[in-house]
Coordinates of C-alpha atoms in Angstrom, one line a residue:
Chain A
M1 CA 121.9 70.7 102.5
N2 CA 122.5 69.2 99.1
V3 CA 120.1 66.9 97.1
R4 CA 121.8 63.7 98.3
L5 CA 121.3 64.6 102.0
Y6 CA 117.8 65.8 101.3
V7 CA 116.9 62.5 99.6
W8 CA 118.3 60.5 102.4
Q9 CA 116.5 62.6 105.1
R10 CA 113.1 62.4 103.4
A11 CA 113.4 58.8 102.6
T12 CA 114.3 57.8 106.1
A13 CA 111.4 60.0 107.4
A14 CA 109.0 58.2 105.2
L15 CA 110.5 54.9 106.3
M16 CA 110.2 55.8 110.0
A17 CA 106.6 57.2 109.9
P18 CA 104.9 53.7 110.1
L19 CA 107.6 52.3 112.2
V20 CA 106.9 55.1 114.8
L21 CA 103.3 54.2 114.8
V22 CA 104.0 50.6 115.4
H23 CA 106.5 51.5 118.1
I24 CA 104.0 53.7 120.0
A25 CA 101.3 51.0 119.7
V26 CA 103.9 48.5 121.2
I27 CA 104.6 50.9 124.1
L28 CA 100.9 51.4 124.8
Y29 CA 100.2 47.7 124.7
A30 CA 103.1 46.9 126.9
T31 CA 102.2 49.4 129.5
R32 CA 98.5 48.8 129.5
A33 CA 98.9 45.1 129.6
G34 CA 101.3 45.4 132.6
L35 CA 104.1 43.4 130.9
S36 CA 107.2 43.1 133.0
A37 CA 110.7 43.4 131.5
A38 CA 110.9 39.6 131.6
D39 CA 107.7 39.3 129.7
I40 CA 108.9 41.6 127.0
L41 CA 112.2 39.8 126.6
S42 CA 110.5 36.5 126.4
R43 CA 108.6 37.9 123.4
T44 CA 111.5 39.5 121.6
H45 CA 114.2 36.9 122.3
N46 CA 115.3 35.1 119.2
S47 CA 112.7 37.1 117.2
I48 CA 113.8 37.8 113.6
A49 CA 110.8 40.0 113.2
W50 CA 111.6 42.3 116.1
A51 CA 115.3 42.3 115.2
T52 CA 114.4 43.3 111.7
F53 CA 111.9 45.9 112.8
Y54 CA 114.1 47.8 115.4
G55 CA 117.2 47.2 113.3
I56 CA 115.7 49.2 110.4
F57 CA 114.3 51.7 112.9
V58 CA 117.8 52.3 114.4
A59 CA 119.5 52.6 111.0
A60 CA 116.9 55.1 109.8
A61 CA 116.8 57.1 112.9
S62 CA 120.6 57.4 113.0
I63 CA 120.7 58.7 109.4
H64 CA 117.7 61.0 109.8
A65 CA 118.9 62.5 113.1
S66 CA 122.5 63.1 112.1
I67 CA 121.5 64.9 108.8
G68 CA 119.0 67.1 110.8
V69 CA 121.7 67.9 113.5
R70 CA 124.2 68.7 110.7
N71 CA 121.7 71.2 109.3
I72 CA 121.0 72.8 112.6
L73 CA 124.6 73.2 113.2
V74 CA 125.3 74.8 109.9
E75 CA 122.5 77.3 110.4
W76 CA 122.7 78.0 114.1
S77 CA 126.3 77.4 115.3
P78 CA 129.7 78.7 114.3
F79 CA 130.5 75.2 112.8
S80 CA 131.6 75.3 109.1
E81 CA 129.9 72.8 106.7
R82 CA 132.7 70.5 107.0
G83 CA 132.9 70.7 110.8
A84 CA 129.2 70.2 111.0
G85 CA 129.4 67.2 108.7
R86 CA 132.1 65.6 110.7
F87 CA 130.3 66.1 114.0
A88 CA 127.0 64.7 112.5
A89 CA 128.9 61.7 111.1
V90 CA 130.2 60.9 114.6
L91 CA 126.8 61.4 116.1
G92 CA 125.1 59.2 113.5
I93 CA 127.7 56.4 114.2
A94 CA 127.2 56.8 118.0
L95 CA 123.4 56.6 117.7
A96 CA 123.7 53.5 115.5
L97 CA 126.1 51.8 117.8
L98 CA 123.8 52.5 120.9
G99 CA 120.7 51.5 118.9
F100 CA 122.1 48.2 117.6
H101 CA 123.5 47.5 121.0
A102 CA 120.0 47.8 122.4
V103 CA 118.5 45.7 119.6
F104 CA 121.1 43.0 120.3
A105 CA 120.3 43.1 124.0
L106 CA 116.6 42.8 123.2
V107 CA 116.8 39.9 120.8
V108 CA 120.0 37.9 121.3
A109 CA 121.6 38.5 124.7
Chain B
M1 CA 94.6 112.0 105.3
S2 CA 92.2 111.5 108.2
S3 CA 91.6 114.5 110.6
A4 CA 92.9 112.4 113.4
A5 CA 96.4 111.9 111.9
P6 CA 99.1 113.9 113.6
A7 CA 100.6 117.0 111.7
Q8 CA 104.1 115.7 112.1
L9 CA 105.6 112.2 111.7
S10 CA 108.3 110.9 114.1
V11 CA 110.7 109.2 111.7
S12 CA 113.7 107.1 112.9
L13 CA 116.2 106.5 110.2
W14 CA 119.3 104.3 110.3
R15 CA 122.4 106.4 110.0
G16 CA 125.8 105.1 109.4
S17 CA 127.0 101.6 108.6
D18 CA 127.0 98.5 110.8
D19 CA 128.1 100.5 113.8
G20 CA 125.5 103.2 113.2
C21 CA 122.3 104.0 115.0
Y22 CA 118.7 105.2 114.5
E23 CA 118.2 109.0 114.5
T24 CA 114.9 110.6 114.8
Y25 CA 113.5 113.3 112.6
S26 CA 110.2 115.3 112.5
V27 CA 108.6 115.2 109.1
P28 CA 105.4 117.0 108.1
R29 CA 102.5 114.6 107.5
R30 CA 100.9 115.1 104.0
A31 CA 98.0 113.5 102.1
S32 CA 98.9 110.3 100.0
Q33 CA 102.4 110.5 101.4
T34 CA 104.6 107.4 100.7
V35 CA 107.5 106.2 102.9
L36 CA 109.9 107.2 100.1
D37 CA 108.4 110.7 100.2
V38 CA 109.3 110.8 103.9
V39 CA 112.9 109.8 103.3
T40 CA 113.2 112.2 100.5
Y41 CA 111.9 115.0 102.7
V42 CA 114.6 114.3 105.3
Q43 CA 117.3 114.2 102.6
R44 CA 116.2 117.4 101.0
H45 CA 115.1 119.6 103.9
I46 CA 116.9 118.2 107.1
D47 CA 120.1 116.3 106.3
A48 CA 121.5 116.3 102.7
T49 CA 124.1 113.6 103.8
L50 CA 121.3 110.9 104.1
S51 CA 122.1 108.1 101.7
Y52 CA 119.3 106.0 100.1
R53 CA 118.5 104.5 96.7
F54 CA 115.5 105.0 94.5
A55 CA 114.8 105.4 90.8
C56 CA 111.4 105.1 89.3
R57 CA 109.1 105.9 92.3
V58 CA 106.4 103.8 90.7
G59 CA 107.2 100.3 91.7
M60 CA 108.9 99.2 88.6
C61 CA 112.7 99.4 89.2
G62 CA 112.8 97.6 92.6
S63 CA 115.6 99.8 94.0
C64 CA 113.9 101.6 96.9
A65 CA 113.2 98.7 99.2
M66 CA 114.0 99.3 102.9
T67 CA 112.9 97.9 106.2
V68 CA 109.8 99.8 107.3
N69 CA 108.6 99.3 110.9
G70 CA 110.2 95.9 110.9
R71 CA 109.1 94.7 107.4
P72 CA 110.9 94.8 104.1
R73 CA 108.9 96.9 101.7
W74 CA 109.1 99.0 98.6
T75 CA 109.0 102.5 100.1
C76 CA 107.7 104.0 96.9
R77 CA 104.5 101.9 97.0
T78 CA 104.0 102.0 100.8
H79 CA 101.7 104.7 102.0
V80 CA 102.4 106.2 105.3
A81 CA 98.8 105.8 106.3
K82 CA 99.2 102.0 105.9
V83 CA 102.2 101.5 108.1
A84 CA 102.3 104.5 110.6
A85 CA 98.9 104.8 112.1
N86 CA 100.4 106.1 115.3
G87 CA 102.6 108.7 113.4
R88 CA 105.8 106.8 114.0
L89 CA 108.1 105.3 111.4
K90 CA 111.2 103.3 111.7
I91 CA 113.1 102.9 108.5
G92 CA 116.3 100.9 108.1
P93 CA 118.3 99.3 105.3
L94 CA 117.3 95.8 104.1
E95 CA 118.3 93.0 106.3
N96 CA 120.7 90.1 105.2
L97 CA 122.7 92.4 103.1
P98 CA 125.9 94.4 103.8
R99 CA 125.2 98.0 104.8
I100 CA 127.0 100.6 102.8
K101 CA 125.7 103.8 104.6
D102 CA 122.4 104.8 106.0
L103 CA 119.6 103.1 104.0
A104 CA 121.7 101.9 101.2
T105 CA 122.8 98.2 101.1
D106 CA 125.3 96.5 98.9
M107 CA 123.4 94.3 96.5
Q108 CA 126.3 92.5 95.2
P109 CA 125.9 89.3 97.2
F110 CA 122.3 89.2 96.0
F111 CA 123.1 89.4 92.3
E112 CA 126.3 87.2 92.8
K113 CA 123.8 84.3 94.0
W114 CA 121.8 84.9 90.8
R115 CA 124.9 84.0 88.9
Q116 CA 125.7 81.0 91.1
A117 CA 122.2 79.8 90.5
E118 CA 122.9 79.9 86.7
G119 CA 120.2 82.5 86.5
V120 CA 121.3 83.6 83.0
F121 CA 119.5 82.5 79.9
A122 CA 121.5 80.0 77.8
P123 CA 120.2 80.1 74.2
S124 CA 119.6 76.8 72.5
L125 CA 119.1 78.5 69.0
T126 CA 121.1 81.1 67.0
R127 CA 119.8 84.2 65.2
A128 CA 120.0 82.2 62.0
E129 CA 117.4 79.8 63.1
P130 CA 113.6 80.3 63.2
M131 CA 112.1 81.7 66.3
A132 CA 111.1 79.0 68.8
R133 CA 107.3 78.5 69.0
I134 CA 106.1 78.3 72.7
K135 CA 102.5 77.4 73.6
P136 CA 101.4 80.0 76.1
D137 CA 99.2 77.4 77.8
S138 CA 101.8 74.7 78.1
R139 CA 102.6 73.5 81.6
A140 CA 106.2 74.6 81.5
R141 CA 105.4 78.1 80.1
M142 CA 102.6 78.6 82.7
A143 CA 105.0 77.6 85.5
A144 CA 107.6 80.1 84.1
D145 CA 105.0 82.8 83.7
A146 CA 103.9 82.5 87.3
A147 CA 107.4 83.4 88.6
I148 CA 108.8 85.6 85.7
E149 CA 107.7 89.1 87.0
C150 CA 110.5 89.4 89.6
I151 CA 112.2 92.7 89.5
N152 CA 115.1 91.9 91.8
C153 CA 114.2 94.3 94.6
G154 CA 115.7 92.0 97.3
V155 CA 112.6 92.1 99.6
C156 CA 112.3 88.3 99.6
Y157 CA 116.0 88.0 100.4
A158 CA 115.8 90.4 103.2
A159 CA 112.7 88.6 104.6
C160 CA 114.2 85.1 104.4
D161 CA 115.1 83.3 107.7
T162 CA 117.3 80.8 105.9
V163 CA 119.4 83.6 104.3
R164 CA 119.8 85.1 107.7
W165 CA 121.0 81.7 109.2
N166 CA 123.0 80.4 106.3
A167 CA 125.2 82.8 104.4
N168 CA 125.7 80.2 101.6
Y169 CA 122.0 79.9 100.8
L170 CA 121.2 81.2 97.3
G171 CA 117.9 82.8 98.5
P172 CA 114.4 83.0 97.1
A173 CA 115.0 85.4 94.3
A174 CA 117.9 83.5 92.6
L175 CA 116.1 80.2 93.0
N176 CA 112.9 81.7 91.6
R177 CA 114.8 82.9 88.7
A178 CA 116.5 79.5 88.1
W179 CA 112.9 77.9 88.1
T180 CA 111.7 80.3 85.4
L181 CA 114.7 79.2 83.2
V182 CA 114.3 75.4 84.1
N183 CA 110.8 75.8 82.6
D184 CA 111.9 77.9 79.6
E185 CA 111.9 75.5 76.6
R186 CA 114.3 77.7 74.7
D187 CA 117.0 77.4 77.4
A188 CA 119.9 74.9 77.1
G189 CA 121.5 75.4 80.4
N190 CA 119.6 73.1 82.7
A191 CA 122.3 70.6 83.4
A192 CA 124.5 73.2 84.9
R193 CA 121.6 75.0 86.5
L194 CA 120.1 71.9 88.3
T195 CA 123.6 71.0 89.5
A196 CA 124.0 74.5 90.9
V197 CA 120.6 74.6 92.7
A198 CA 121.0 71.1 94.0
A199 CA 124.4 71.7 95.8
S200 CA 124.9 72.8 99.3
G201 CA 123.2 76.1 99.9
G202 CA 120.7 75.4 97.1
C203 CA 117.0 74.8 97.0
H204 CA 117.2 72.0 99.6
S205 CA 118.2 74.4 102.2
C206 CA 114.8 76.1 102.1
H207 CA 112.6 75.6 105.2
S208 CA 109.4 76.6 103.3
H209 CA 108.7 79.3 105.9
Q210 CA 107.1 81.3 103.1
S211 CA 108.4 84.7 104.2
C212 CA 109.3 85.4 100.6
Q213 CA 105.8 84.8 99.5
E214 CA 104.4 86.8 102.4
H215 CA 106.5 89.9 101.7
C216 CA 106.8 89.8 97.9
P217 CA 105.4 93.2 96.7
L218 CA 104.4 91.5 93.4
A219 CA 102.7 88.6 95.2
L220 CA 105.0 86.1 93.6
N221 CA 105.5 82.8 95.3
P222 CA 109.2 81.9 95.3
T223 CA 108.5 79.1 97.9
E224 CA 106.4 77.3 95.2
S225 CA 109.2 77.8 92.7
I226 CA 111.8 76.4 95.1
A227 CA 109.4 73.4 95.7
G228 CA 109.4 72.8 92.0
L229 CA 113.2 72.9 91.9
K230 CA 113.3 70.4 94.7
R231 CA 111.1 68.0 92.8
R232 CA 113.1 68.5 89.6
T233 CA 116.4 68.0 91.2
V234 CA 115.3 64.9 93.2
A235 CA 114.1 63.3 90.1
A236 CA 117.3 64.2 88.2
Y237 CA 119.3 62.8 91.1
L238 CA 117.4 59.6 91.3
N239 CA 117.7 59.1 87.6
G240 CA 121.4 59.5 87.8
E241 CA 121.5 62.8 86.0
L242 CA 123.0 64.7 89.0
K243 CA 126.0 64.0 91.2
A244 CA 126.0 65.4 94.7

């Protein structure tokens, strides 16, 4: 890992720390309050706040996870650094697409 | 030597190169016996073809490091009584380095990484100029002094998990050396040095497992030096002084 990847991974980790806490709190609230899927969608639909919250979460998680996976591949697999970088880039894009699709479904669709 | 200690040690030594194996020898147990004494006994009395490396025998040169019962150690400063309570010793070459023969490893990759980390002093003054005045209690000098006593034995390099997993990783000794120079006010090579240690395989590859600190015979803390390099390089990168 070089300094650029290191900074991105640490920065996204710092960004996600409070987001994870809020996310877990939301899960606990939704399950304990017995909210149905329709109840949840009614709260998130057209909500700029939830779109922003989970949009940032998805972007940070995609960057953070792909850098981490790249590092694991470099150390524990036969991948070269370039090969691991390419695989991680594809993984990061896939995670971002899946995540933004979910956010879109939650807020817009 | 306690009265309960066996009269003979059962000593397994690595013989050959990568395709070698451990062979077992019986060595007389003696008082105040070091692991280097044991290896030397085998070479002088049992098998003269045994290859190993040593020089000073007093913990100053750093050339006799081997893997003793699973841990990298200076053999000259390791008493048998400390590591072979059951009378058994298993001695191999250092890990993470190419094996030449028996207990001797090729240290070239280790020193090559020193060079890659810009571990060479780059003078900022000439002989004609007055000697630099360095305050011993300055923060930079104290940081350099804390890491300066490394004698390049390779124990930390052999103990490092990240070196084992990533052949490009510079390793704790080279990065520790770079940290001493980063804090040397007389040195003029920090631009190239920070670029070198911030690149792929540099200080940011360290997982802070602290095996280097755990195993260093001089009780140095390369993990702390590497953490210092991480802070310094991140600051330089964010200030636009480094390109990665």
